[in-house]
GROMACS .gro file of C-alpha atoms in nm:
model
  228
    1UNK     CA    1   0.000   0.000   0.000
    2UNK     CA    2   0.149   0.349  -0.109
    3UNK     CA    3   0.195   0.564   0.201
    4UNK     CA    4  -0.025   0.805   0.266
    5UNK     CA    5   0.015   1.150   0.483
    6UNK     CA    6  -0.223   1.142   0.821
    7UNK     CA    7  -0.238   1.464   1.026
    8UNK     CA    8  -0.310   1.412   1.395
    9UNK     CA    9  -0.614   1.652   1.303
   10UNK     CA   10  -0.745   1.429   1.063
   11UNK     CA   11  -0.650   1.133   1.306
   12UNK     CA   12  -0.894   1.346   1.618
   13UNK     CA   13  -1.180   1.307   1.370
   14UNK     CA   14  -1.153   0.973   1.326
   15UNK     CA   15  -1.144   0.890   1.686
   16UNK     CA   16  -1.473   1.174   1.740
   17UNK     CA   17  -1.650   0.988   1.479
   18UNK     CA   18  -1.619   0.647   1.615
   19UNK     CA   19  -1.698   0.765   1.976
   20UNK     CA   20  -2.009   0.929   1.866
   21UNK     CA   21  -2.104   0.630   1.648
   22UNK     CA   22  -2.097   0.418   1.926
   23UNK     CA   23  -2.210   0.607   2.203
   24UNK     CA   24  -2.551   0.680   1.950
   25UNK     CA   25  -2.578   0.331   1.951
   26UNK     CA   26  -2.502   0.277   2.321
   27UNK     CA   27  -2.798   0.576   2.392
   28UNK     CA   28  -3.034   0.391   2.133
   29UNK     CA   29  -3.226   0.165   2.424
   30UNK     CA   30  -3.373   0.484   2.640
   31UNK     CA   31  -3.667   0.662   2.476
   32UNK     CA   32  -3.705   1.028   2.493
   33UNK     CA   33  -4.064   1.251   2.431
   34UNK     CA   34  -4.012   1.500   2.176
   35UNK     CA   35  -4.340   1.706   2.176
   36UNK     CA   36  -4.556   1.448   2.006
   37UNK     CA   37  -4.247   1.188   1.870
   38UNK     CA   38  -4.090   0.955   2.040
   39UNK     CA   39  -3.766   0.910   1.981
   40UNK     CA   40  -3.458   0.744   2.073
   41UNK     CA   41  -3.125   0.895   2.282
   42UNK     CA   42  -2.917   0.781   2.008
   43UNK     CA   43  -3.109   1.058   1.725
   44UNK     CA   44  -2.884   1.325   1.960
   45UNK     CA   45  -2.541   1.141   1.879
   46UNK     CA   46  -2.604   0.945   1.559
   47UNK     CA   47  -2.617   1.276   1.284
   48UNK     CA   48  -2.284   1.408   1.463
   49UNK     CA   49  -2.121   1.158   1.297
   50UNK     CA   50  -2.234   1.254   0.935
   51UNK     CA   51  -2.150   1.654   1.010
   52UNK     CA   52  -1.799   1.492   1.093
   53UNK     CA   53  -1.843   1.322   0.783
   54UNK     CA   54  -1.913   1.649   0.557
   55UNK     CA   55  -1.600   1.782   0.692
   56UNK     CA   56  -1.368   1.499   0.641
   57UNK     CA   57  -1.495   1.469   0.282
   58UNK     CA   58  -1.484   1.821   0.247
   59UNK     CA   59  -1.147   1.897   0.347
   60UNK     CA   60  -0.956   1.548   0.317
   61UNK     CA   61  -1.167   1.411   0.020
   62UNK     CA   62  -1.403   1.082  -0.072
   63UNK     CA   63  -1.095   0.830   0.020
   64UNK     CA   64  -1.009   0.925   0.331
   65UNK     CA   65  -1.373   0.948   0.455
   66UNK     CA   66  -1.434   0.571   0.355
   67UNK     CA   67  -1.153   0.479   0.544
   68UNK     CA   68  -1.241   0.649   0.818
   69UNK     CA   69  -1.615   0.492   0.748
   70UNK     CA   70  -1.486   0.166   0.783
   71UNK     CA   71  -1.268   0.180   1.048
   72UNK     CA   72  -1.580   0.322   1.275
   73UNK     CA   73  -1.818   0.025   1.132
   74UNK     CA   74  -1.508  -0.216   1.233
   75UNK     CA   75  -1.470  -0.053   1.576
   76UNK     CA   76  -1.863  -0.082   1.622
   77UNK     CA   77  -1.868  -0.434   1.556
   78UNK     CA   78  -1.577  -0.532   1.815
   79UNK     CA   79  -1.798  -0.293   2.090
   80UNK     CA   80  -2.079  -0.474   2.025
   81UNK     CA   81  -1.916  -0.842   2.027
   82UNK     CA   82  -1.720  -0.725   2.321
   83UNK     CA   83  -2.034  -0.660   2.522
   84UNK     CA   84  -2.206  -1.016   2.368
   85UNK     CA   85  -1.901  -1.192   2.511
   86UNK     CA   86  -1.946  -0.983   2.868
   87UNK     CA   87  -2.307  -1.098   2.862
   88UNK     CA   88  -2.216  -1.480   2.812
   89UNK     CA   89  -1.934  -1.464   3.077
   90UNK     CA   90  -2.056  -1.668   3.390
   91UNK     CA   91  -2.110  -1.447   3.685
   92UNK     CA   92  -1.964  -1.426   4.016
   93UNK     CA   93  -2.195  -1.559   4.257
   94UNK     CA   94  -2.214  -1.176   4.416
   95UNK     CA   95  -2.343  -1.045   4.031
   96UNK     CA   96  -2.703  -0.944   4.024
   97UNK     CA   97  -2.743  -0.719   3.723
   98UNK     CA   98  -2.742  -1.024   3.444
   99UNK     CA   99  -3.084  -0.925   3.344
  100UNK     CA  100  -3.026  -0.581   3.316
  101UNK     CA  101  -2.717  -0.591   3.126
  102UNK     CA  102  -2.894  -0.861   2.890
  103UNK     CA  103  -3.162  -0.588   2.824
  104UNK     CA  104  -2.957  -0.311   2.763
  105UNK     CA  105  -2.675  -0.451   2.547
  106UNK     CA  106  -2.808  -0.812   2.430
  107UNK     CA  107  -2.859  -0.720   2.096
  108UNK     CA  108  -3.166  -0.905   1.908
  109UNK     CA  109  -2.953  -1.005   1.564
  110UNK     CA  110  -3.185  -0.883   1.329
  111UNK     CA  111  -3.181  -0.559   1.472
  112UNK     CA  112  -2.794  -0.585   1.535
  113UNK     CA  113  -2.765  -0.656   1.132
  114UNK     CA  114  -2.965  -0.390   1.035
  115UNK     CA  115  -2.799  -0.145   1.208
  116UNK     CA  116  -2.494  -0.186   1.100
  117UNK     CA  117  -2.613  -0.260   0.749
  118UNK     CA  118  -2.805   0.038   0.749
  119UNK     CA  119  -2.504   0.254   0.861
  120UNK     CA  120  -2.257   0.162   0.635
  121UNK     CA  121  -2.499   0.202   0.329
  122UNK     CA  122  -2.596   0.518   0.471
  123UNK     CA  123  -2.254   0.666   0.542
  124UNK     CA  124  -2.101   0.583   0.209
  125UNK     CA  125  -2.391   0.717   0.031
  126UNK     CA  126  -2.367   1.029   0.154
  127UNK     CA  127  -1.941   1.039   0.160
  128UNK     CA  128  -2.059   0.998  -0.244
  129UNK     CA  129  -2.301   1.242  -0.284
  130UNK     CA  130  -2.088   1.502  -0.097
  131UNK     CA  131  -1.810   1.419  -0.244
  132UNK     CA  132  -1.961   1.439  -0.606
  133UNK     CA  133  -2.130   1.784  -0.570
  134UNK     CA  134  -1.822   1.903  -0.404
  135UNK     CA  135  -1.589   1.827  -0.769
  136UNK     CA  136  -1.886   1.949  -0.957
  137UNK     CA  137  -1.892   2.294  -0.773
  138UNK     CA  138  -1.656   2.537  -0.837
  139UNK     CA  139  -1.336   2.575  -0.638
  140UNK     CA  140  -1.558   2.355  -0.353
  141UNK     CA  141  -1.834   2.646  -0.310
  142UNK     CA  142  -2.168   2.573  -0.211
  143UNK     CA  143  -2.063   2.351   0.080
  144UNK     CA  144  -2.393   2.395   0.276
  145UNK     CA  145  -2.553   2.272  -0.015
  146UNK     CA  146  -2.359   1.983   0.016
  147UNK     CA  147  -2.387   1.945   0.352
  148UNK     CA  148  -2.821   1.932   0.322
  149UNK     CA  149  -2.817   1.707   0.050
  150UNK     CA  150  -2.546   1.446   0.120
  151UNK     CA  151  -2.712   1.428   0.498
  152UNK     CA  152  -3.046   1.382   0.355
  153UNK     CA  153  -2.970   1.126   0.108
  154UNK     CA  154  -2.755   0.924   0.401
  155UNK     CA  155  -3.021   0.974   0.662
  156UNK     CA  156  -3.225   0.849   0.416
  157UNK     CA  157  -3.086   0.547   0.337
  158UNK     CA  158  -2.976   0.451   0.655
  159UNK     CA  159  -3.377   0.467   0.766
  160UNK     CA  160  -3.517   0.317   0.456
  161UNK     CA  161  -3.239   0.006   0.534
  162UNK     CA  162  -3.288  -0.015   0.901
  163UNK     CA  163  -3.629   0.012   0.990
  164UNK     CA  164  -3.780  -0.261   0.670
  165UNK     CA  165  -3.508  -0.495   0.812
  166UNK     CA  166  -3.540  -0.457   1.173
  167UNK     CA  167  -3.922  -0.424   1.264
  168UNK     CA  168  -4.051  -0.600   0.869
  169UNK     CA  169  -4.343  -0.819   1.023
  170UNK     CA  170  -4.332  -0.741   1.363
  171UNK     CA  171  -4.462  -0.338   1.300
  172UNK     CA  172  -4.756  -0.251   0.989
  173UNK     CA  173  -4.567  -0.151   0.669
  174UNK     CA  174  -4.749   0.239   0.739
  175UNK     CA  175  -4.624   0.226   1.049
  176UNK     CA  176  -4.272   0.189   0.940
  177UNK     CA  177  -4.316   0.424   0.681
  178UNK     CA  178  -4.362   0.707   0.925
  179UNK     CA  179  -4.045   0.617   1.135
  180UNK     CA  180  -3.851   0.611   0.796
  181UNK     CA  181  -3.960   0.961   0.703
  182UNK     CA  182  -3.951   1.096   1.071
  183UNK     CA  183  -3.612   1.011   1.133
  184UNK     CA  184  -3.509   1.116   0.836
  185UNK     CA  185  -3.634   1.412   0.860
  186UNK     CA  186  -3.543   1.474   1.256
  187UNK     CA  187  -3.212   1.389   1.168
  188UNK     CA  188  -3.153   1.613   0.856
  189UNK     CA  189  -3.356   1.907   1.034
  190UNK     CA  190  -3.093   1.878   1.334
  191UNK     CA  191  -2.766   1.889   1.098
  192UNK     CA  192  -2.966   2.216   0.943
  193UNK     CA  193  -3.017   2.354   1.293
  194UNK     CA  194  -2.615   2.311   1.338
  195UNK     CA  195  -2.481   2.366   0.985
  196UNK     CA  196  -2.357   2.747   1.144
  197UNK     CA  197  -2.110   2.529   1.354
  198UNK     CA  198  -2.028   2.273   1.108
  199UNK     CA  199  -1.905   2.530   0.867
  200UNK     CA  200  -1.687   2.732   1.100
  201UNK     CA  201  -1.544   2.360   1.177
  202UNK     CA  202  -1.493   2.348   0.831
  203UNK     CA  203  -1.331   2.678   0.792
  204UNK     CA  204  -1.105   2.572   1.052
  205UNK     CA  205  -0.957   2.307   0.880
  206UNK     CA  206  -0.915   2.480   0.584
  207UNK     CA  207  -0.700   2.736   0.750
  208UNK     CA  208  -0.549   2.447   0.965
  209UNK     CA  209  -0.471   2.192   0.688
  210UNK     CA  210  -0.365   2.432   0.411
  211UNK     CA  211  -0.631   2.364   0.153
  212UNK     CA  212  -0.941   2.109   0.044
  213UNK     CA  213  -0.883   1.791  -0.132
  214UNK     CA  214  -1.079   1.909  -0.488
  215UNK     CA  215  -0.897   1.571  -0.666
  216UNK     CA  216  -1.120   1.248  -0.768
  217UNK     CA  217  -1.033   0.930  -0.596
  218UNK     CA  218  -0.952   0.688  -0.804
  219UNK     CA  219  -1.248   0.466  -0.743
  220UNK     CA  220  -1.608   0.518  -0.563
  221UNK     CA  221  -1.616   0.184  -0.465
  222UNK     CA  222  -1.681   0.080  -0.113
  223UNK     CA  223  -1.425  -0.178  -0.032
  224UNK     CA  224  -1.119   0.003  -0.183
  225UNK     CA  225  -0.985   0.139   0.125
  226UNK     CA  226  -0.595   0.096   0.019
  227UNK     CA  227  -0.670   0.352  -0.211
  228UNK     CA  228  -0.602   0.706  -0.031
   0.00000   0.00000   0.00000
């Protein structure tokens, strides 16, 4: 593999973004009331991680943002098996919270596949979609453009994957149709609400890194992650 340049900035964000990916996921069993939605703890977390994708494809470019993609859906998958093996560990004879730690972290595996399914569709989807207006644009303008669109095609497909897959036959099809477009919206409306701080993050690493990635990876597929 050629040898490619890492900043320690660049090297922050990929640490933030695998924190907040699985601390949303971690926050996903408590409910919260939003005015007439419910909704779960992890909606707060979860779209953080696609504003720290806008900037990474923004300023590092396509490449480096599916690396950094799948190193947070590899460190995900280790949390969660971590925690599976913690649950099937026998006890001490003094341990009393096996029931509660089942329910909080014993992930149901259709559930467990579909969210990690639904992420990694959803995260490279909109690394592409950013990534393509960005090259189309001129001299990278327009980023909060970008920013809206790319979010709400990810959000999108992350919902449209998750929710068919997780609750198919166990919630009516209408039903899951309104969590699909809720949380999409929800989730796009919040990265609107914080787009003022996402492009002053942005700005930042302009300044900080010198300038923006405006070059074409060499491939938009998924699984070439040697190529940066």
């Amino acid at each position: 593999m050629k040898e490619a340049k890492l900043s320690v900035t660049f090297l922050l964000l990929t640490v933030t973004f695998c924190v907040c990916l699985i601390v949303s996921n971690l926050m996903e069993i408590k409910t919260v009331d939003l005015g007439p939605l419910t909704i779960t703890a992890g909606v707060i977390v979860f779209p953080i991680s696609y504003i720290l994708n806008d900037c990474i494809v923004e300023v590092y470019g396509f490449a480096k943002a599916r690396l950094v993609i799948w190193i947070g859906f590899g460190m995900n998958l280790l949390v969660s098996l971590l925690l599976q093996l913690g649950i099937i560990l026998p006890g001490a004879d003094s341990w009393t919270g096996q029931d509660a730690m089942e329910m909080i972290f014993g992930a149901v595996p259709r559930i467990f596949a579909a969210s990690f399914v639904a992420f990694l569709c959803g995260s490279m989807v909109n690394a592409y979609v950013m990534s393509r207006m960005k090259l189309a644009s001129s001299g990278g303008k327009g980023f909060s453009l970008r920013a809206i669109v790319s979010s709400l095609w990810g959000e999108g497909v992350d919902s449209v994957i998750f929710f068919p897959i997780a609750f198919g036959g166990v919630l009516a099809w209408g039903e899951i149709g309104m969590l699909i477009v809720t949380q999409t919206v929800l989730k796009t409306l919040y990265e609107v609400m914080i787009l003022p701080v996402t492009m002053r993050v942005v700005n930042l690493l302009r300044r900080y890194e010198g300038a923006i990635d405006t070059v074409a990876p060499k491939s938009y597929k998924w699984w070439k992650i040697s190529e940066l």
